[in-house]
Amino acid sequence: MASKPPADDIDESQIRITAPKTVAVGIPAVLNSLRVANDQMGIARSVQTLVRINQKDGFDCPGCAWPEENKRHAAEFCENGAKAVAEEATLRRVGPEFFAEHSLAELRGHDDWWLGQQGRLTHPMLLEEGATHYRPIGWDEALEIIAAALRDLGDPDEAVFYTSGRTSNEAAYLYQLLVRGFGTNNLPDCSNMCHESSGSALNETIGIGKGTVSIEDIHDADLLIVAGQNPGTNHPRMLSALEKAKQRGATIIAVNPLREAGLVRFENPQTPRGIAFGGTTLADLFLQIRLGGDQALFQAIGKHLLEAEDRDGGVLDHDFIAAHTSGLDAYRRELADARWPDFEEATGLTEQTLRTVGEAVRTSKSTIVCWAMGLTQHKHSVPTLRDVVNVLLLQGNIGRPGAGVCPVRGHSNVQGDRTVGIYEKPSEGFLAALDGEFGFRAPREHGFDTVEAIRAMRDGRARFFFGMGGNFVSATPDTAVVEQGMANLDLTVQVSTKLNRSHVVTGRRAIILPTLGRTDRDRRGGAEQRVTVEDSMGAVHASRGRLTPPADDLLSEVAIVARLCALVFDGAAVNAPRADWAALEKDYALIRAHIQRTIPGFDDYEQRIEKGRTFFLPNGPRDARRFATVDGKARFTANPLEYPHIPEGRLLLQTLRSHDQYNTTIYGKDDRYRGIHGGRRVVLIHPQDITELGFSDGDLVDLVSEWSGPAGVEERRAEAFRLVGYETPRGNVAAYYPETNVLVPLDSVADVSGTPTSKAVIVRLERRPA
Ligand SMILES: Nc1nc2c(c(=O)[nH]1)N[C@H]1C(S)=C(S)[C@@H](COP(=O)(O)OP(=O)(O)OC[C@H]3O[C@@H](n4cnc5c(=O)[nH]c(N)nc54)[C@H](O)[C@@H]3O)O[C@H]1N2
Ligand SMILES: Nc1nc2c(c(=O)[nH]1)N[C@H]1C(S)=C(S)[C@@H](COP(=O)(O)OP(=O)(O)OC[C@H]3O[C@@H](n4cnc5c(=O)[nH]c(N)nc54)[C@H](O)[C@@H]3O)O[C@H]1N2
Ligand SMILES: [Mo]
């Protein structure tokens, strides 16, 4: 299995390398965001759009899920938020003429960057079996083909319904109802590849799969540990919150194999200090940890705290532990056996450094741990995150001001989608509420997550795929297997704003349904509709787009799903949900009323989102130190230490994002902060590893991943990457996703959560034939 760079548009011989930056944002970021916006949408539309991002009567930025500050700036967005918006608000169009001009075979030869640059989709398109080109089709006809394909399936479990995390609460709720009404829980989502490990660990230990802090807690924290996250690129607005905490006296510890600029120093473009005086130093301590060493780090902190307690006392919060937790003894025993040399080996840090961190935690009055993909995409991510919770519980750092867990979410509504039912393992309580509300019986058997869905596609157990947003083909692991799996299907349907690889790697038949994005005006039933979203901290608010949509008769996601519900349910099945689908399509408030009646925490939904208001969903640990776990306590857990072992002559590869991309949407080919310009097929590698493996900086290599499967060692190859000497731990390398997804074995997943191990792939380098 190999991925060749699509030859048409990749010429990365011109890649330019400069020194990595040590400061993030500042004026260059502002200029860059304006340039990108102007390219895509012209200056008038840029200004009209950018001033409404994250304002109280505007739209929610589709960039990330970081919450807004309560007091908003005139420009409450960041460089990368502006790029995300510009991509959506672009004036470029992909209409029927485009598809007439470009055959499927030709489109397959382009990379994700080229495809995304073509513009917004404007018409429903159909690819008939054996056809070389998509052709335009009417909405009714398209929806009828989908409904007929569903009726044709022998078993509802042969259908897979994927969701990406931009979908609004209203659309997601109706969508899960469509899927469950049809008879399956096959609802894989991007979260399966993202924060599923966080959800698994947090649900088990504190009884809620979400973070427990608010933005004020971040400002008030005494110590912030930011691990496995690159906020300068992926959550730039978080830097303002970290800056504020810093100015109030907080200590920040960054934990990352790479010295990411955003963690080192921040120039806030919204303050004179940021513009004129060189900004704020963020990380007081930068731990350049080995990939996958974080469990050892948190165990080391826990061990240090317990030793200090035994020696001097006064470290643990005994009242909290007695009243609210269970399992301390088992955790204590596990750590008593753990050895400092193992911690050193796993982290690449000395005992002295680890104890310095332990001291910072011991003396902190309130501690928050923030994390993202660096902690969730490893085989042992769930035990790692359980050990994060253990450390916080020791000092009662959950459910009080300035303290708690902060998994920093990716997609802007990924958390809301899960809240309203996008989940392959729904709870009985949720299903029973749906049954009561809609007069049917929802299926109880759990469905496929993302990896299981791909296996089903590969093995012929799935025949139908529906993608509510996202780019399943490029975002998922093991690209060659996924592409073959898609080709096995009868029909693949994508509801999308922009062209991507999932439109050109298809089943025997394929349908593209273009849809409105966050920035577009959504007029239905004679009124402008708003939707709601939930941010990373459990706050829900409304979002309303103002721009003229890219085509006149575009349907919103809600309208598409409501019409499918009518086609699939009305008149037909005996056991089907009942509702006035046409009415729901015309007034989204009616959908919110259903949500309010079936999901706890949405009381007075409509009133609480009026006039730019925001409300918090209930959060037991945060609100009242209530822990909905098996024993009603926050649970200490004993987790044997795990960390990656890299075979001789091999490297451990993490796959990550550049500064110029949003997941599989590539804005450009620069990674400004890391000093990479004009190309993406690079491997960041320690200079001594380059020499030791017999290469030179700048050499072109193939990356070959090695995975011991049931049938022996499997190899996967990604061709033509340029070696770039970079400050990363020995033996650890980094390269961009999605180009490297071909290397991630489908079966290499995190224990418990099933998340692909995108931050831990064993590879070797092979010289390219000259
Ligand atoms: N502009 C922009 N914004 C985005 C996105 C985007 O693509 N572009 N994507 C959105 C989405 S869906 C998500 S999930 C988030 C992703 O946000 P991040 O998690 O910040 O994204 P990654 O690029 O995957 O970066 C992972 C970081 O973790 C570090 N890391 C990797 N492995 C380890 C490890 O073992 N231990 C530690 N301590 N660190 C490690 C890497 O060096 C890197 O700094 O961002 C969201 N926001
Ligand atoms: N190797 C590796 N793989 C990874 C990761 C990694 O770090 N390494 N990260 C994983 C993570 S964290 C995530 S979240 C996934 C992301 O997986 P996805 O969410 O599936 O991928 P995206 O690239 O965000 O999807 C982009 C597409 O969404 C569509 N779109 C954008 N906005 C809208 C909208 O409002 N409505 C609709 N209907 N469509 C819209 C556009 O057509 C666009 O092309 O990838 C995962 N894959
Ligand atoms: Mo994500």
PDB file of N, CA, C and O in Angstrom, residues 39-70:
ATOM      1  N   ASP A  39      -8.045  37.698  -0.615  1.00  0.00           N
ATOM      2  CA  ASP A  39      -7.914  36.791  -1.768  1.00  0.00           C
ATOM      3  C   ASP A  39      -9.209  36.051  -2.035  1.00  0.00           C
ATOM      4  O   ASP A  39      -9.613  35.860  -3.173  1.00  0.00           O
ATOM      5  N   GLN A  40      -9.840  35.569  -0.983  1.00  0.00           N
ATOM      6  CA  GLN A  40     -10.992  34.693  -1.154  1.00  0.00           C
ATOM      7  C   GLN A  40     -12.286  35.455  -1.359  1.00  0.00           C
ATOM      8  O   GLN A  40     -13.194  34.980  -2.008  1.00  0.00           O
ATOM      9  N   MET A  41     -12.412  36.630  -0.738  1.00  0.00           N
ATOM     10  CA  MET A  41     -13.732  37.257  -0.785  1.00  0.00           C
ATOM     11  C   MET A  41     -13.739  38.751  -1.063  1.00  0.00           C
ATOM     12  O   MET A  41     -14.802  39.359  -1.025  1.00  0.00           O
ATOM     13  N   GLY A  42     -12.605  39.337  -1.346  1.00  0.00           N
ATOM     14  CA  GLY A  42     -12.614  40.765  -1.646  1.00  0.00           C
ATOM     15  C   GLY A  42     -12.763  41.576  -0.370  1.00  0.00           C
ATOM     16  O   GLY A  42     -13.211  41.078   0.641  1.00  0.00           O
ATOM     17  N   ILE A  43     -12.444  42.846  -0.435  1.00  0.00           N
ATOM     18  CA  ILE A  43     -12.287  43.590   0.804  1.00  0.00           C
ATOM     19  C   ILE A  43     -13.621  43.897   1.489  1.00  0.00           C
ATOM     20  O   ILE A  43     -13.752  43.764   2.698  1.00  0.00           O
ATOM     21  N   ALA A  44     -14.672  44.246   0.707  1.00  0.00           N
ATOM     22  CA  ALA A  44     -15.930  44.640   1.341  1.00  0.00           C
ATOM     23  C   ALA A  44     -16.526  43.470   2.122  1.00  0.00           C
ATOM     24  O   ALA A  44     -16.898  43.573   3.288  1.00  0.00           O
ATOM     25  N   ARG A  45     -16.588  42.318   1.449  1.00  0.00           N
ATOM     26  CA  ARG A  45     -17.154  41.142   2.109  1.00  0.00           C
ATOM     27  C   ARG A  45     -16.275  40.720   3.281  1.00  0.00           C
ATOM     28  O   ARG A  45     -16.760  40.227   4.300  1.00  0.00           O
ATOM     29  N   SER A  46     -14.969  40.911   3.168  1.00  0.00           N
ATOM     30  CA  SER A  46     -14.071  40.554   4.268  1.00  0.00           C
ATOM     31  C   SER A  46     -14.424  41.330   5.521  1.00  0.00           C
ATOM     32  O   SER A  46     -14.571  40.774   6.597  1.00  0.00           O
ATOM     33  N   VAL A  47     -14.567  42.648   5.359  1.00  0.00           N
ATOM     34  CA  VAL A  47     -14.834  43.479   6.529  1.00  0.00           C
ATOM     35  C   VAL A  47     -16.196  43.127   7.103  1.00  0.00           C
ATOM     36  O   VAL A  47     -16.353  42.875   8.300  1.00  0.00           O
ATOM     37  N   GLN A  48     -17.194  43.004   6.213  1.00  0.00           N
ATOM     38  CA  GLN A  48     -18.544  42.678   6.635  1.00  0.00           C
ATOM     39  C   GLN A  48     -18.546  41.365   7.433  1.00  0.00           C
ATOM     40  O   GLN A  48     -19.264  41.209   8.419  1.00  0.00           O
ATOM     41  N   THR A  49     -17.716  40.433   7.012  1.00  0.00           N
ATOM     42  CA  THR A  49     -17.710  39.127   7.629  1.00  0.00           C
ATOM     43  C   THR A  49     -16.893  39.114   8.917  1.00  0.00           C
ATOM     44  O   THR A  49     -17.356  38.658   9.955  1.00  0.00           O
ATOM     45  N   LEU A  50     -15.691  39.644   8.832  1.00  0.00           N
ATOM     46  CA  LEU A  50     -14.782  39.503   9.969  1.00  0.00           C
ATOM     47  C   LEU A  50     -15.300  40.223  11.208  1.00  0.00           C
ATOM     48  O   LEU A  50     -15.083  39.783  12.321  1.00  0.00           O
ATOM     49  N   VAL A  51     -16.026  41.362  11.023  1.00  0.00           N
ATOM     50  CA  VAL A  51     -16.504  42.061  12.212  1.00  0.00           C
ATOM     51  C   VAL A  51     -17.614  41.298  12.927  1.00  0.00           C
ATOM     52  O   VAL A  51     -17.929  41.605  14.065  1.00  0.00           O
ATOM     53  N   ARG A  52     -18.208  40.305  12.280  1.00  0.00           N
ATOM     54  CA  ARG A  52     -19.302  39.595  12.938  1.00  0.00           C
ATOM     55  C   ARG A  52     -18.869  38.299  13.634  1.00  0.00           C
ATOM     56  O   ARG A  52     -19.645  37.653  14.310  1.00  0.00           O
ATOM     57  N   ILE A  53     -17.623  37.919  13.450  1.00  0.00           N
ATOM     58  CA  ILE A  53     -17.192  36.656  14.052  1.00  0.00           C
ATOM     59  C   ILE A  53     -17.303  36.751  15.559  1.00  0.00           C
ATOM     60  O   ILE A  53     -16.792  37.676  16.174  1.00  0.00           O
ATOM     61  N   ASN A  54     -17.960  35.802  16.141  1.00  0.00           N
ATOM     62  CA  ASN A  54     -18.036  35.666  17.594  1.00  0.00           C
ATOM     63  C   ASN A  54     -18.592  36.891  18.305  1.00  0.00           C
ATOM     64  O   ASN A  54     -18.336  37.099  19.485  1.00  0.00           O
ATOM     65  N   GLN A  55     -19.325  37.741  17.578  1.00  0.00           N
ATOM     66  CA  GLN A  55     -19.997  38.840  18.268  1.00  0.00           C
ATOM     67  C   GLN A  55     -21.348  38.350  18.754  1.00  0.00           C
ATOM     68  O   GLN A  55     -21.844  37.319  18.310  1.00  0.00           O
ATOM     69  N   LYS A  56     -21.954  39.140  19.660  1.00  0.00           N
ATOM     70  CA  LYS A  56     -23.154  38.613  20.309  1.00  0.00           C
ATOM     71  C   LYS A  56     -24.312  38.397  19.342  1.00  0.00           C
ATOM     72  O   LYS A  56     -25.144  37.561  19.568  1.00  0.00           O
ATOM     73  N   ASP A  57     -24.361  39.179  18.259  1.00  0.00           N
ATOM     74  CA  ASP A  57     -25.444  38.917  17.315  1.00  0.00           C
ATOM     75  C   ASP A  57     -24.897  38.367  16.001  1.00  0.00           C
ATOM     76  O   ASP A  57     -25.532  38.435  14.964  1.00  0.00           O
ATOM     77  N   GLY A  58     -23.701  37.831  16.017  1.00  0.00           N
ATOM     78  CA  GLY A  58     -23.085  37.362  14.785  1.00  0.00           C
ATOM     79  C   GLY A  58     -23.076  35.851  14.710  1.00  0.00           C
ATOM     80  O   GLY A  58     -23.938  35.185  15.257  1.00  0.00           O
ATOM     81  N   PHE A  59     -22.053  35.319  14.024  1.00  0.00           N
ATOM     82  CA  PHE A  59     -21.983  33.867  13.892  1.00  0.00           C
ATOM     83  C   PHE A  59     -20.812  33.337  14.704  1.00  0.00           C
ATOM     84  O   PHE A  59     -19.861  34.054  15.004  1.00  0.00           O
ATOM     85  N   ASP A  60     -20.935  32.069  15.051  1.00  0.00           N
ATOM     86  CA  ASP A  60     -19.890  31.408  15.811  1.00  0.00           C
ATOM     87  C   ASP A  60     -18.759  31.075  14.853  1.00  0.00           C
ATOM     88  O   ASP A  60     -18.987  30.531  13.777  1.00  0.00           O
ATOM     89  N   CYS A  61     -17.542  31.394  15.230  1.00  0.00           N
ATOM     90  CA  CYS A  61     -16.427  31.129  14.332  1.00  0.00           C
ATOM     91  C   CYS A  61     -16.309  29.629  14.085  1.00  0.00           C
ATOM     92  O   CYS A  61     -16.233  28.852  15.026  1.00  0.00           O
ATOM     93  N   PRO A  62     -16.292  29.219  12.813  1.00  0.00           N
ATOM     94  CA  PRO A  62     -16.159  27.794  12.527  1.00  0.00           C
ATOM     95  C   PRO A  62     -14.741  27.281  12.774  1.00  0.00           C
ATOM     96  O   PRO A  62     -14.462  26.112  12.575  1.00  0.00           O
ATOM     97  N   GLY A  63     -13.842  28.141  13.242  1.00  0.00           N
ATOM     98  CA  GLY A  63     -12.451  27.758  13.397  1.00  0.00           C
ATOM     99  C   GLY A  63     -12.219  26.759  14.517  1.00  0.00           C
ATOM    100  O   GLY A  63     -11.702  25.686  14.301  1.00  0.00           O
ATOM    101  N   CYS A  64     -12.558  27.129  15.740  1.00  0.00           N
ATOM    102  CA  CYS A  64     -12.324  26.167  16.814  1.00  0.00           C
ATOM    103  C   CYS A  64     -13.366  26.351  17.893  1.00  0.00           C
ATOM    104  O   CYS A  64     -14.263  27.164  17.787  1.00  0.00           O
ATOM    105  N   ALA A  65     -13.257  25.580  18.965  1.00  0.00           N
ATOM    106  CA  ALA A  65     -14.305  25.556  19.984  1.00  0.00           C
ATOM    107  C   ALA A  65     -13.905  26.322  21.235  1.00  0.00           C
ATOM    108  O   ALA A  65     -14.522  26.182  22.281  1.00  0.00           O
ATOM    109  N   TRP A  66     -12.830  27.109  21.142  1.00  0.00           N
ATOM    110  CA  TRP A  66     -12.433  27.899  22.309  1.00  0.00           C
ATOM    111  C   TRP A  66     -13.521  28.948  22.581  1.00  0.00           C
ATOM    112  O   TRP A  66     -14.007  29.584  21.655  1.00  0.00           O
ATOM    113  N   PRO A  67     -13.920  29.160  23.843  1.00  0.00           N
ATOM    114  CA  PRO A  67     -15.025  30.083  24.121  1.00  0.00           C
ATOM    115  C   PRO A  67     -14.642  31.541  23.919  1.00  0.00           C
ATOM    116  O   PRO A  67     -13.467  31.896  23.912  1.00  0.00           O
ATOM    117  N   GLU A  68     -15.652  32.384  23.788  1.00  0.00           N
ATOM    118  CA  GLU A  68     -15.423  33.819  23.692  1.00  0.00           C
ATOM    119  C   GLU A  68     -15.228  34.380  25.096  1.00  0.00           C
ATOM    120  O   GLU A  68     -15.789  33.880  26.050  1.00  0.00           O
ATOM    121  N   GLU A  69     -14.450  35.454  25.175  1.00  0.00           N
ATOM    122  CA  GLU A  69     -14.348  36.169  26.439  1.00  0.00           C
ATOM    123  C   GLU A  69     -15.676  36.897  26.649  1.00  0.00           C
ATOM    124  O   GLU A  69     -16.347  37.260  25.694  1.00  0.00           O
ATOM    125  N   ASN A  70     -16.014  37.163  27.903  1.00  0.00           N
ATOM    126  CA  ASN A  70     -17.289  37.819  28.150  1.00  0.00           C
ATOM    127  C   ASN A  70     -17.329  39.235  27.599  1.00  0.00           C
ATOM    128  O   ASN A  70     -18.297  39.672  27.006  1.00  0.00           O
TER     129      ASN A  70
END
